[in-house]
XYZ file of C-alpha atoms in Angstrom:
666
model
C -96.649 -62.794 -99.010
C -96.787 -66.298 -100.532
C -96.721 -66.237 -104.404
C -98.925 -69.019 -105.217
C -96.875 -70.306 -108.314
C -96.185 -73.962 -107.719
C -92.903 -75.365 -108.980
C -91.503 -79.026 -109.114
C -87.807 -79.624 -109.365
C -86.224 -82.882 -110.488
C -82.520 -84.105 -110.043
C -81.118 -86.850 -112.547
C -77.742 -88.194 -111.593
C -75.492 -89.845 -114.099
C -71.871 -89.461 -112.669
C -69.078 -89.048 -115.296
C -71.337 -88.015 -118.172
C -70.240 -84.503 -119.665
C -73.116 -81.740 -119.901
C -73.688 -82.058 -123.881
C -74.443 -85.841 -123.282
C -76.565 -85.032 -120.170
C -78.482 -82.779 -122.463
C -79.001 -85.156 -125.234
C -79.708 -88.482 -123.410
C -81.470 -87.012 -120.334
C -82.604 -83.522 -120.430
C -84.316 -83.263 -123.724
C -86.090 -86.690 -123.341
C -87.545 -85.634 -119.768
C -88.529 -82.086 -120.951
C -90.457 -83.721 -123.848
C -92.396 -85.997 -121.585
C -93.297 -83.345 -119.065
C -95.235 -81.414 -121.412
C -98.131 -83.777 -120.888
C -98.500 -82.184 -117.491
C -101.551 -80.168 -116.716
C -101.634 -76.632 -116.125
C -97.958 -76.319 -117.110
C -96.498 -72.626 -117.534
C -92.978 -73.139 -118.509
C -89.944 -75.476 -117.911
C -86.299 -74.547 -117.432
C -83.291 -76.813 -116.923
C -79.610 -77.099 -116.437
C -77.368 -79.789 -117.739
C -74.354 -80.219 -115.509
C -71.173 -82.688 -115.419
C -73.098 -85.683 -114.288
C -76.463 -84.369 -113.711
C -79.486 -82.740 -114.938
C -81.854 -80.308 -113.128
C -85.169 -79.724 -114.269
C -87.709 -77.083 -112.919
C -91.197 -77.105 -114.030
C -93.532 -73.963 -113.115
C -97.171 -74.398 -113.087
C -99.983 -72.040 -113.686
C -100.805 -69.702 -110.633
C -103.308 -71.397 -108.459
C -102.679 -75.003 -109.492
C -102.648 -77.614 -106.669
C -98.958 -78.140 -105.726
C -99.566 -81.831 -104.335
C -101.279 -82.813 -107.736
C -98.422 -81.121 -109.765
C -95.926 -83.001 -107.739
C -97.471 -86.275 -108.222
C -98.038 -85.732 -111.953
C -94.589 -85.172 -112.679
C -93.446 -88.223 -110.504
C -95.603 -90.424 -112.453
C -94.604 -88.885 -115.789
C -90.813 -89.442 -114.982
C -91.734 -93.145 -113.711
C -93.286 -93.874 -117.242
C -90.406 -92.792 -119.152
C -87.418 -93.769 -117.013
C -86.818 -97.003 -119.341
C -86.138 -94.594 -122.318
C -83.126 -93.138 -120.327
C -79.518 -94.318 -120.153
C -79.606 -97.632 -118.247
C -77.236 -96.871 -115.450
C -79.054 -93.618 -114.546
C -79.992 -92.995 -110.948
C -83.847 -92.805 -110.180
C -84.783 -88.945 -110.261
C -84.910 -87.195 -107.093
C -88.340 -84.935 -107.303
C -89.733 -82.326 -104.776
C -91.855 -79.239 -104.548
C -90.005 -75.935 -104.710
C -90.793 -72.319 -105.435
C -89.229 -69.583 -107.688
C -87.270 -68.000 -105.169
C -86.069 -71.054 -103.115
C -83.395 -69.244 -101.161
C -82.042 -70.687 -97.835
C -83.383 -68.692 -94.920
C -80.203 -69.034 -92.770
C -77.235 -71.044 -93.050
C -75.652 -73.273 -90.297
C -71.794 -72.722 -90.477
C -69.781 -75.455 -88.843
C -66.061 -74.840 -87.973
C -63.775 -75.805 -85.274
C -60.103 -75.463 -84.399
C -58.135 -78.567 -85.189
C -60.907 -80.121 -86.971
C -60.655 -81.674 -90.296
C -63.038 -81.075 -93.327
C -63.926 -84.676 -93.103
C -64.954 -84.114 -89.510
C -66.603 -80.930 -90.210
C -68.689 -82.696 -93.208
C -69.733 -85.482 -90.853
C -71.044 -82.997 -88.144
C -73.057 -81.326 -90.773
C -74.509 -84.566 -92.413
C -75.125 -86.729 -89.265
C -75.791 -84.101 -86.342
C -77.025 -81.033 -87.732
C -79.283 -82.535 -90.433
C -80.607 -85.085 -88.282
C -81.656 -82.719 -85.346
C -82.891 -79.775 -87.273
C -84.280 -81.666 -90.256
C -87.145 -82.711 -88.077
C -88.482 -79.071 -87.250
C -91.737 -77.903 -88.679
C -91.474 -76.138 -92.134
C -87.620 -76.735 -92.512
C -85.792 -78.325 -95.599
C -82.143 -79.229 -95.127
C -80.169 -80.564 -98.169
C -76.635 -82.189 -97.803
C -74.079 -80.056 -96.594
C -71.855 -77.715 -98.828
C -68.116 -78.083 -98.452
C -65.926 -80.267 -96.516
C -64.879 -83.924 -97.614
C -66.731 -87.099 -97.633
C -64.809 -89.869 -95.703
C -64.027 -92.736 -98.061
C -61.817 -95.888 -98.291
C -59.547 -95.269 -101.398
C -57.170 -97.689 -103.060
C -54.374 -96.166 -104.868
C -53.016 -98.579 -107.633
C -49.757 -98.350 -109.166
C -50.165 -98.694 -113.028
C -46.626 -100.214 -113.447
C -47.366 -103.063 -111.000
C -50.760 -103.553 -112.683
C -49.263 -104.211 -115.996
C -46.678 -106.128 -114.454
C -49.356 -108.701 -113.079
C -51.431 -108.467 -116.210
C -54.190 -106.633 -114.484
C -56.544 -103.929 -115.377
C -58.183 -101.534 -112.932
C -61.591 -103.103 -113.515
C -59.993 -106.377 -112.149
C -59.530 -104.247 -108.690
C -62.694 -102.862 -108.873
C -64.598 -106.241 -109.158
C -62.324 -107.924 -106.517
C -63.245 -105.155 -104.099
C -67.071 -105.399 -104.882
C -67.010 -109.133 -104.477
C -65.246 -108.869 -101.159
C -67.188 -106.099 -99.623
C -70.752 -107.583 -99.551
C -73.931 -107.824 -97.367
C -76.473 -110.358 -99.064
C -79.547 -111.741 -97.728
C -79.468 -115.626 -97.671
C -83.072 -116.284 -96.980
C -84.236 -118.290 -93.829
C -83.465 -121.212 -91.995
C -85.573 -123.390 -89.646
C -84.186 -125.396 -86.940
C -86.558 -126.959 -84.250
C -89.325 -124.421 -83.427
C -87.358 -121.421 -84.611
C -86.968 -119.682 -87.806
C -83.691 -117.698 -88.565
C -83.123 -114.980 -90.931
C -79.759 -115.722 -92.631
C -77.417 -112.986 -94.267
C -74.072 -112.868 -95.294
C -71.970 -110.169 -93.886
C -68.367 -109.485 -95.355
C -67.236 -106.110 -95.083
C -63.789 -104.465 -94.983
C -63.732 -101.900 -91.908
C -59.976 -101.362 -91.864
C -57.238 -100.677 -94.540
C -55.470 -103.960 -93.537
C -58.655 -105.695 -94.607
C -58.549 -103.969 -97.843
C -54.825 -104.536 -98.525
C -55.499 -108.467 -97.964
C -58.256 -108.733 -100.559
C -57.002 -111.091 -103.421
C -57.333 -110.027 -106.854
C -56.303 -112.781 -108.958
C -54.276 -115.955 -108.833
C -51.070 -116.098 -110.911
C -48.931 -119.253 -111.334
C -50.797 -120.664 -108.177
C -49.909 -117.420 -105.941
C -52.663 -114.948 -105.105
C -52.110 -111.298 -106.052
C -53.494 -108.869 -103.027
C -54.212 -105.331 -103.096
C -51.095 -104.665 -101.367
C -49.080 -106.147 -104.079
C -50.281 -103.639 -106.775
C -50.984 -100.416 -104.650
C -52.269 -99.541 -100.954
C -55.551 -98.705 -99.258
C -55.981 -95.353 -97.258
C -58.808 -93.904 -95.147
C -59.199 -90.850 -97.040
C -61.898 -88.742 -98.630
C -63.623 -88.667 -101.940
C -62.003 -86.106 -104.421
C -63.401 -82.824 -103.508
C -65.781 -81.176 -105.967
C -67.095 -78.322 -103.442
C -65.222 -75.929 -101.261
C -66.589 -73.652 -98.836
C -65.125 -70.727 -97.057
C -66.613 -68.782 -94.391
C -64.713 -65.630 -93.038
C -61.652 -66.618 -94.986
C -61.280 -70.325 -93.603
C -62.388 -73.584 -95.296
C -65.605 -74.621 -93.650
C -68.774 -76.495 -94.084
C -72.257 -75.006 -94.133
C -75.950 -76.370 -94.201
C -78.438 -74.432 -95.996
C -81.701 -74.384 -94.095
C -84.805 -73.689 -96.523
C -88.280 -72.988 -95.472
C -91.020 -75.194 -97.073
C -93.116 -73.620 -99.698
C -95.811 -71.497 -97.855
C -94.370 -71.466 -94.585
C -93.562 -68.255 -92.835
C -89.785 -67.017 -92.897
C -89.695 -65.516 -89.390
C -91.309 -68.438 -87.666
C -88.950 -71.141 -89.458
C -85.821 -68.965 -88.335
C -87.097 -68.682 -84.918
C -87.661 -72.591 -84.826
C -84.129 -73.199 -86.133
C -82.428 -71.083 -83.457
C -84.387 -72.579 -80.517
C -83.525 -75.864 -81.932
C -80.069 -75.313 -82.547
C -79.460 -73.859 -78.889
C -81.314 -76.760 -77.339
C -79.544 -79.526 -79.410
C -75.643 -78.500 -79.657
C -75.024 -78.776 -76.035
C -76.891 -82.089 -75.714
C -74.699 -83.378 -78.474
C -71.418 -82.373 -77.195
C -72.606 -83.565 -73.829
C -73.160 -87.209 -75.266
C -70.045 -86.977 -77.237
C -71.689 -87.125 -80.523
C -69.833 -84.087 -81.931
C -66.389 -82.832 -80.726
C -66.208 -79.944 -77.978
C -64.459 -77.771 -80.595
C -67.212 -77.867 -82.737
C -68.550 -74.348 -83.379
C -71.918 -74.271 -85.076
C -73.313 -70.648 -85.930
C -76.175 -69.345 -87.795
C -75.251 -66.898 -90.513
C -76.752 -65.157 -93.457
C -80.064 -64.718 -91.602
C -82.395 -63.809 -94.457
C -85.440 -63.048 -91.857
C -83.124 -59.706 -90.687
C -84.750 -57.467 -93.355
C -88.258 -58.956 -92.796
C -88.319 -58.295 -88.975
C -86.887 -54.885 -89.747
C -89.446 -53.943 -92.134
C -92.244 -55.329 -89.897
C -90.758 -53.369 -86.987
C -90.669 -50.165 -88.893
C -94.307 -50.581 -90.342
C -95.386 -51.211 -86.641
C -93.624 -48.144 -85.736
C -95.248 -46.120 -88.474
C -98.910 -47.523 -87.586
C -98.239 -46.407 -84.103
C -96.760 -42.959 -84.958
C -99.720 -42.512 -87.460
C -102.250 -43.377 -84.696
C -100.637 -40.849 -82.378
C -100.763 -38.049 -84.907
C -104.404 -38.845 -85.487
C -104.933 -38.576 -81.977
C -103.417 -35.008 -81.824
C -105.216 -33.908 -84.607
C -108.595 -35.299 -83.116
C -107.747 -33.818 -79.728
C -107.025 -30.440 -81.452
C -110.119 -30.215 -83.154
C -112.817 -31.898 -80.785
C -111.000 -30.406 -77.654
C -112.548 -32.970 -75.338
C -110.701 -35.674 -73.936
C -113.252 -38.576 -73.875
C -114.302 -37.494 -77.183
C -111.039 -37.891 -78.677
C -110.597 -41.266 -76.639
C -113.875 -42.433 -78.381
C -112.722 -41.447 -81.983
C -109.450 -43.169 -81.348
C -110.980 -46.547 -79.991
C -111.646 -47.319 -83.663
C -108.053 -47.810 -84.544
C -107.347 -50.917 -82.155
C -110.486 -52.503 -82.772
C -110.696 -52.248 -86.527
C -107.022 -53.614 -86.498
C -108.001 -56.579 -84.268
C -110.968 -57.228 -86.563
C -108.651 -56.952 -89.497
C -106.284 -59.447 -88.129
C -108.898 -61.982 -87.536
C -109.874 -61.627 -91.252
C -106.340 -62.370 -91.911
C -106.362 -65.523 -90.113
C -109.536 -67.015 -91.366
C -108.635 -66.121 -94.845
C -105.245 -67.923 -94.464
C -103.081 -64.838 -94.817
C -100.120 -63.999 -92.584
C -98.624 -60.791 -91.104
C -95.950 -59.579 -93.459
C -94.798 -56.430 -95.078
C -97.741 -56.081 -97.618
C -100.557 -56.687 -94.953
C -98.772 -54.385 -92.519
C -98.494 -51.761 -95.227
C -102.374 -52.153 -95.830
C -102.948 -51.826 -92.336
C -100.761 -48.458 -92.365
C -102.541 -47.312 -95.157
C -106.057 -47.716 -93.477
C -104.941 -46.128 -90.182
C -105.892 -42.568 -91.395
C -109.163 -43.596 -92.985
C -110.551 -45.779 -90.207
C -110.899 -42.746 -88.097
C -113.103 -41.068 -90.611
C -116.323 -42.645 -89.491
C -115.765 -42.390 -85.798
C -114.910 -38.897 -85.918
C -118.166 -38.175 -87.827
C -119.962 -39.909 -85.429
C -118.436 -38.611 -82.347
C -118.595 -34.877 -83.438
C -122.302 -35.415 -84.635
C -123.060 -36.825 -80.675
C -121.173 -33.802 -79.203
C -123.341 -31.792 -81.646
C -126.557 -33.268 -80.321
C -125.452 -33.032 -76.765
C -124.866 -29.384 -77.360
C -128.437 -29.266 -78.087
C -129.234 -30.263 -74.526
C -130.540 -33.802 -75.322
C -130.083 -36.798 -72.903
C -127.066 -38.720 -73.492
C -128.803 -41.996 -74.783
C -131.399 -39.649 -77.089
C -128.327 -37.756 -78.425
C -126.318 -40.976 -79.258
C -129.156 -42.433 -81.095
C -130.151 -39.730 -82.990
C -126.622 -38.518 -83.852
C -125.684 -42.284 -85.075
C -128.957 -42.654 -87.056
C -128.541 -39.288 -88.754
C -124.817 -40.035 -90.101
C -125.119 -43.972 -90.608
C -126.136 -43.702 -94.255
C -123.688 -40.977 -95.604
C -120.850 -42.905 -93.540
C -121.791 -46.263 -95.294
C -121.825 -44.596 -98.633
C -118.227 -43.224 -98.026
C -116.897 -46.442 -96.738
C -118.473 -48.431 -99.575
C -116.868 -45.616 -102.102
C -113.324 -46.213 -100.390
C -113.659 -49.958 -100.543
C -114.683 -49.990 -104.173
C -111.085 -48.589 -104.890
C -109.578 -52.158 -103.978
C -112.143 -53.934 -106.388
C -109.772 -54.065 -109.433
C -107.036 -56.110 -107.517
C -109.176 -59.110 -108.041
C -108.814 -58.870 -111.759
C -105.191 -58.770 -111.585
C -102.794 -61.777 -112.248
C -99.559 -63.016 -111.409
C -97.123 -61.261 -109.022
C -98.627 -57.995 -109.155
C -101.802 -59.712 -107.550
C -99.895 -61.602 -105.105
C -98.171 -58.194 -103.882
C -101.514 -56.140 -103.911
C -103.928 -58.552 -102.755
C -102.782 -59.063 -99.178
C -102.373 -55.299 -98.980
C -105.716 -54.561 -100.509
C -107.488 -57.261 -98.209
C -105.881 -55.695 -95.102
C -106.869 -52.185 -95.792
C -110.445 -53.240 -96.982
C -111.147 -55.389 -93.858
C -109.717 -52.745 -91.491
C -111.875 -49.918 -93.222
C -115.133 -52.093 -93.103
C -114.645 -52.971 -89.490
C -114.126 -49.126 -88.664
C -117.745 -48.721 -90.183
C -119.141 -51.598 -87.716
C -117.391 -50.269 -84.874
C -118.111 -46.692 -85.361
C -121.951 -47.553 -85.480
C -121.965 -49.830 -82.510
C -119.155 -49.620 -80.067
C -118.192 -46.065 -80.471
C -121.816 -44.849 -79.662
C -122.064 -47.130 -76.764
C -118.817 -45.863 -75.341
C -120.014 -42.139 -75.893
C -123.396 -42.939 -74.019
C -121.281 -43.869 -71.127
C -118.359 -41.641 -71.126
C -119.444 -38.277 -72.483
C -121.265 -35.888 -70.435
C -124.551 -34.234 -71.407
C -124.270 -30.359 -72.262
C -125.949 -28.043 -69.983
C -126.302 -25.610 -72.556
C -129.850 -24.379 -73.692
C -131.206 -25.819 -76.803
C -131.458 -22.187 -78.557
C -128.451 -20.921 -76.977
C -125.595 -20.277 -79.505
C -122.418 -22.122 -78.935
C -118.953 -20.232 -79.717
C -116.607 -21.692 -82.498
C -113.602 -23.694 -81.265
C -110.236 -21.851 -81.908
C -109.149 -24.397 -84.610
C -112.782 -23.667 -86.310
C -112.210 -20.174 -85.785
C -108.908 -20.070 -87.814
C -110.395 -22.057 -90.482
C -113.493 -19.588 -90.929
C -111.033 -16.620 -90.984
C -108.869 -18.371 -93.674
C -111.988 -19.359 -95.609
C -113.174 -15.609 -95.450
C -109.739 -14.491 -96.778
C -109.747 -16.846 -99.562
C -113.040 -15.907 -100.850
C -112.013 -12.248 -101.325
C -109.243 -13.229 -103.500
C -110.885 -16.167 -105.414
C -108.945 -15.847 -108.493
C -105.380 -16.073 -107.186
C -106.477 -19.156 -105.028
C -107.773 -20.744 -108.206
C -104.775 -19.870 -110.406
C -102.489 -20.923 -107.484
C -104.129 -24.384 -107.252
C -104.081 -24.888 -110.894
C -100.338 -24.002 -110.948
C -99.180 -26.353 -108.276
C -101.143 -29.052 -110.502
C -99.315 -28.107 -113.421
C -96.080 -28.172 -111.519
C -96.748 -31.491 -110.295
C -97.066 -32.921 -113.772
C -93.884 -31.336 -114.977
C -92.030 -33.431 -112.356
C -93.539 -36.523 -113.026
C -91.170 -37.798 -115.565
C -88.086 -37.142 -113.000
C -89.841 -39.383 -110.527
C -88.658 -43.060 -110.967
C -91.352 -45.905 -111.464
C -90.882 -49.747 -110.428
C -93.155 -52.463 -109.068
C -91.470 -52.671 -105.669
C -88.966 -50.050 -104.165
C -85.157 -51.088 -104.123
C -84.502 -52.495 -100.718
C -81.200 -52.535 -99.045
C -81.339 -55.954 -97.305
C -77.709 -55.514 -96.248
C -76.471 -58.463 -98.253
C -75.257 -59.281 -101.927
C -73.990 -62.114 -104.060
C -71.093 -62.141 -106.340
C -71.439 -65.049 -108.795
C -68.001 -65.897 -110.804
C -66.966 -67.656 -113.862
C -63.592 -68.170 -114.738
C -61.960 -70.063 -117.892
C -63.952 -73.375 -118.495
C -62.072 -76.460 -117.219
C -60.129 -74.583 -114.688
C -59.557 -76.844 -111.532
C -61.397 -76.227 -108.410
C -58.006 -75.493 -106.594
C -57.187 -72.849 -108.757
C -60.764 -71.239 -108.664
C -60.181 -71.353 -104.757
C -57.160 -68.989 -105.422
C -59.080 -66.606 -107.542
C -61.825 -66.526 -104.646
C -59.126 -65.884 -102.141
C -57.905 -62.685 -104.260
C -61.608 -61.514 -104.351
C -62.150 -61.830 -100.914
C -59.257 -59.543 -100.104
C -60.447 -56.967 -102.680
C -63.821 -57.095 -100.825
C -62.187 -56.460 -97.432
C -60.113 -53.594 -99.309
C -63.314 -51.987 -100.324
C -65.647 -52.755 -97.099
C -64.262 -52.112 -93.871
C -64.135 -55.555 -91.767
C -66.214 -54.015 -89.132
C -69.118 -53.600 -91.344
C -68.866 -57.278 -92.683
C -70.902 -59.898 -90.719
C -70.181 -62.787 -92.872
C -67.961 -63.383 -95.918
C -68.912 -66.880 -97.267
C -67.723 -68.365 -100.540
C -69.045 -71.590 -102.276
C -66.819 -73.125 -104.944
C -67.612 -75.773 -107.438
C -70.532 -78.182 -107.449
C -71.444 -81.052 -105.156
C -72.031 -84.134 -107.283
C -72.744 -87.829 -107.152
C -75.482 -89.633 -105.214
C -77.354 -87.878 -102.493
C -76.113 -84.530 -103.576
C -79.297 -83.872 -105.800
C -81.057 -81.236 -103.387
C -77.590 -79.320 -102.743
C -76.946 -79.394 -106.745
C -80.635 -78.199 -107.394
C -80.007 -75.108 -105.067
C -76.353 -74.075 -106.214
C -76.154 -71.583 -108.975
C -72.617 -72.906 -109.601
C -72.246 -75.330 -112.687
C -68.929 -77.113 -111.967
C -65.296 -76.403 -110.669
C -64.769 -73.389 -112.765
C -67.617 -71.535 -111.018
C -67.981 -69.971 -107.392
C -70.327 -67.482 -105.812
C -69.635 -65.255 -102.716
C -72.173 -64.020 -100.294
C -71.418 -60.949 -98.363
C -73.478 -60.129 -95.370
C -73.570 -56.586 -93.924
C -74.266 -55.403 -90.521
C -77.742 -53.422 -90.840
C -76.693 -50.970 -88.205
C -73.576 -48.619 -88.111
C -72.839 -48.221 -91.696
C -73.380 -44.916 -93.770
C -72.580 -46.488 -97.293
C -75.564 -48.713 -98.638
C -75.244 -52.132 -100.053
C -75.905 -50.627 -103.561
C -72.685 -48.281 -103.645
C -70.344 -50.934 -102.335
C -71.683 -53.327 -105.209
C -70.986 -50.431 -107.624
C -67.727 -49.936 -106.271
C -66.704 -53.897 -106.244
C -67.940 -54.140 -109.971
C -65.630 -51.539 -110.986
C -62.790 -52.881 -108.999
C -63.412 -56.450 -109.950
C -63.344 -55.503 -113.723
C -60.321 -53.744 -113.372
C -58.307 -56.515 -111.348
C -59.685 -59.486 -112.873
C -60.418 -58.610 -116.610
C -60.518 -62.123 -117.765
C -63.171 -63.473 -115.226
C -66.939 -62.966 -115.569
C -69.009 -61.394 -112.792
C -72.535 -61.139 -111.815
C -73.752 -59.161 -108.849
C -76.952 -60.044 -106.922
C -78.439 -57.847 -104.334
C -81.714 -57.673 -102.359
C -81.617 -60.951 -100.636
C -84.650 -62.832 -100.379
C -86.949 -59.974 -101.148
C -85.412 -59.412 -104.642
C -85.274 -63.120 -105.534
C -88.794 -63.570 -104.726
C -89.852 -60.512 -106.886
C -87.380 -61.950 -109.799
C -89.145 -65.255 -109.373
C -85.825 -66.844 -108.936
C -83.849 -65.169 -111.675
C -80.550 -63.508 -110.752
C -81.549 -60.241 -112.206
C -85.003 -58.302 -112.674
C -84.249 -58.191 -116.498
C -84.034 -61.763 -118.037
C -83.522 -62.231 -121.795
C -83.959 -65.724 -123.291
C -82.131 -66.514 -126.496
C -83.313 -69.498 -128.535
C -82.220 -71.055 -131.749
C -81.924 -74.216 -133.682
C -78.398 -75.041 -132.010
C -76.326 -74.314 -129.331
C -73.838 -72.799 -131.373
C -76.315 -70.468 -133.127
C -77.788 -69.680 -129.749
C -74.339 -68.898 -128.294
C -73.681 -66.484 -131.142
C -76.976 -64.573 -130.993
C -76.504 -64.186 -127.046
C -73.021 -62.662 -127.712
C -74.296 -60.454 -130.272
C -77.168 -59.265 -127.964
C -74.514 -58.647 -125.177
C -72.409 -56.660 -127.482
C -75.377 -54.337 -128.436
C -76.534 -53.990 -124.842
């Protein structure tokens, strides 16, 4: 279900600034001004190399649109207090567990990382970004094509030039400027100056300065090359360098619907893009790490349980009523009550999800209670020799008030849910609403539809009013069992008390948790190596981790092994930086997606084995294992682990010392 906890995320880009200066000049200032926001619940921030990411969480039930507008206005009011060269902040709505619902992996034999990035940036984002409920940030991995000028320091010194002179010359030579308008005769023209450098030869011919009457060109101090920007982010998919676009659902959207739209859109657009020549025919775009798989399985299992529950109820009813049409009449309430409950979900703004289906499953056994009482009473009145209409009317009127009292007492159980708050309410409210709507509908149907059906379907009994009727076989068995129990009342009572005491003794051995541990078939490994490590060295470590994972988990059980190394930075990378748990070139994370079928070992067992293997093989590195996929991420409200300890102090050094001491004690 949707956790109604609005969150707004802002990204500030200041390329080249170290994290400590980002914190001092940007993060602290913005955090202070954002405390003026209404309904503020808490703030959290990350000061990264050249960027700051600030998350603002609001009180449950706050208006998300109003929260976003207020944050944007507060940032705009304070932007002039920030360093002069900082980029305008990038701000958008988010949610605590903003994980991608699926990844669009881009590969292709013979294609360079620059070409792969271009496919993701221009083709995939443009075509899938327009789908309802889909958010697509910049691609992860690959190389961004860029014209680079490589200068020789000795040649610069020989010509008495600085690197800033080269930058100024290129800036002045590569311009597109508006020139105003020009009126000639009856026509007015828009005038602009276009002076771009499309080729390396054009760049090499740019003059930098004049020495002794002779111009000094770029080619005199270096050379231009059609190259790529310095790579700060590397992606590996199944052991090979690749590119992927994370596809997110907008807050409040349904996960399954969003993934279905993405699959349909990709299947339609990729062949057309190749046919028009917009992407190479060698390009292979696949959807991996589908987070909707667990949700689909859970819903499918619950549907099966609802059906199985209905079948068992039908067998029990048939066993005791011993009339086919009477059993059908009692069972009619199940599908009709569920249909009414679904209408209630629709008009109350809820969706079909794990919790609402759980509520329906919970109510299946209860909804037939009223109909069984009504049908059994109708059968009893028919056995008295009454006409069908009279028997149905008298029987329904006779039990209407007792059934209403029983239904109300059942519904009262769900009333305390409205007084809950936070995540517990978001989990239990849909379940309680589903069960309550279905049970309430069962009363109305039992008092209207079921009697009408019985009046048409059941036959009047020819037995005389005063002729005694025999007990059915199940009733006879129960009567004999009851007589036997009454003869040994004390042992029966002591046996019941003993079973109750035994259940109390077993209680401490039963685990307790908010939500059962789920095997979503996916886990994440976050890696932090020595601070300052180059991204190339971090990739080498990741390759060793991949080999260890394949040693522990059979390759036939691995659906996807994806690694993300480093952090995309610079202009345009704001959304991607917000979503990545990495903090620089010395960090990485690996996502392992397992096949949900055909394996005997659980995800948790594999995680435990890998934790021991990594600690033994790589004792100098730090690892954090995150399992459970999108379900646990939502329950943990975006935090990597279910238990999150915050350490605060006056300075970073004191905070670090306190955190290390806490880790030692834990």
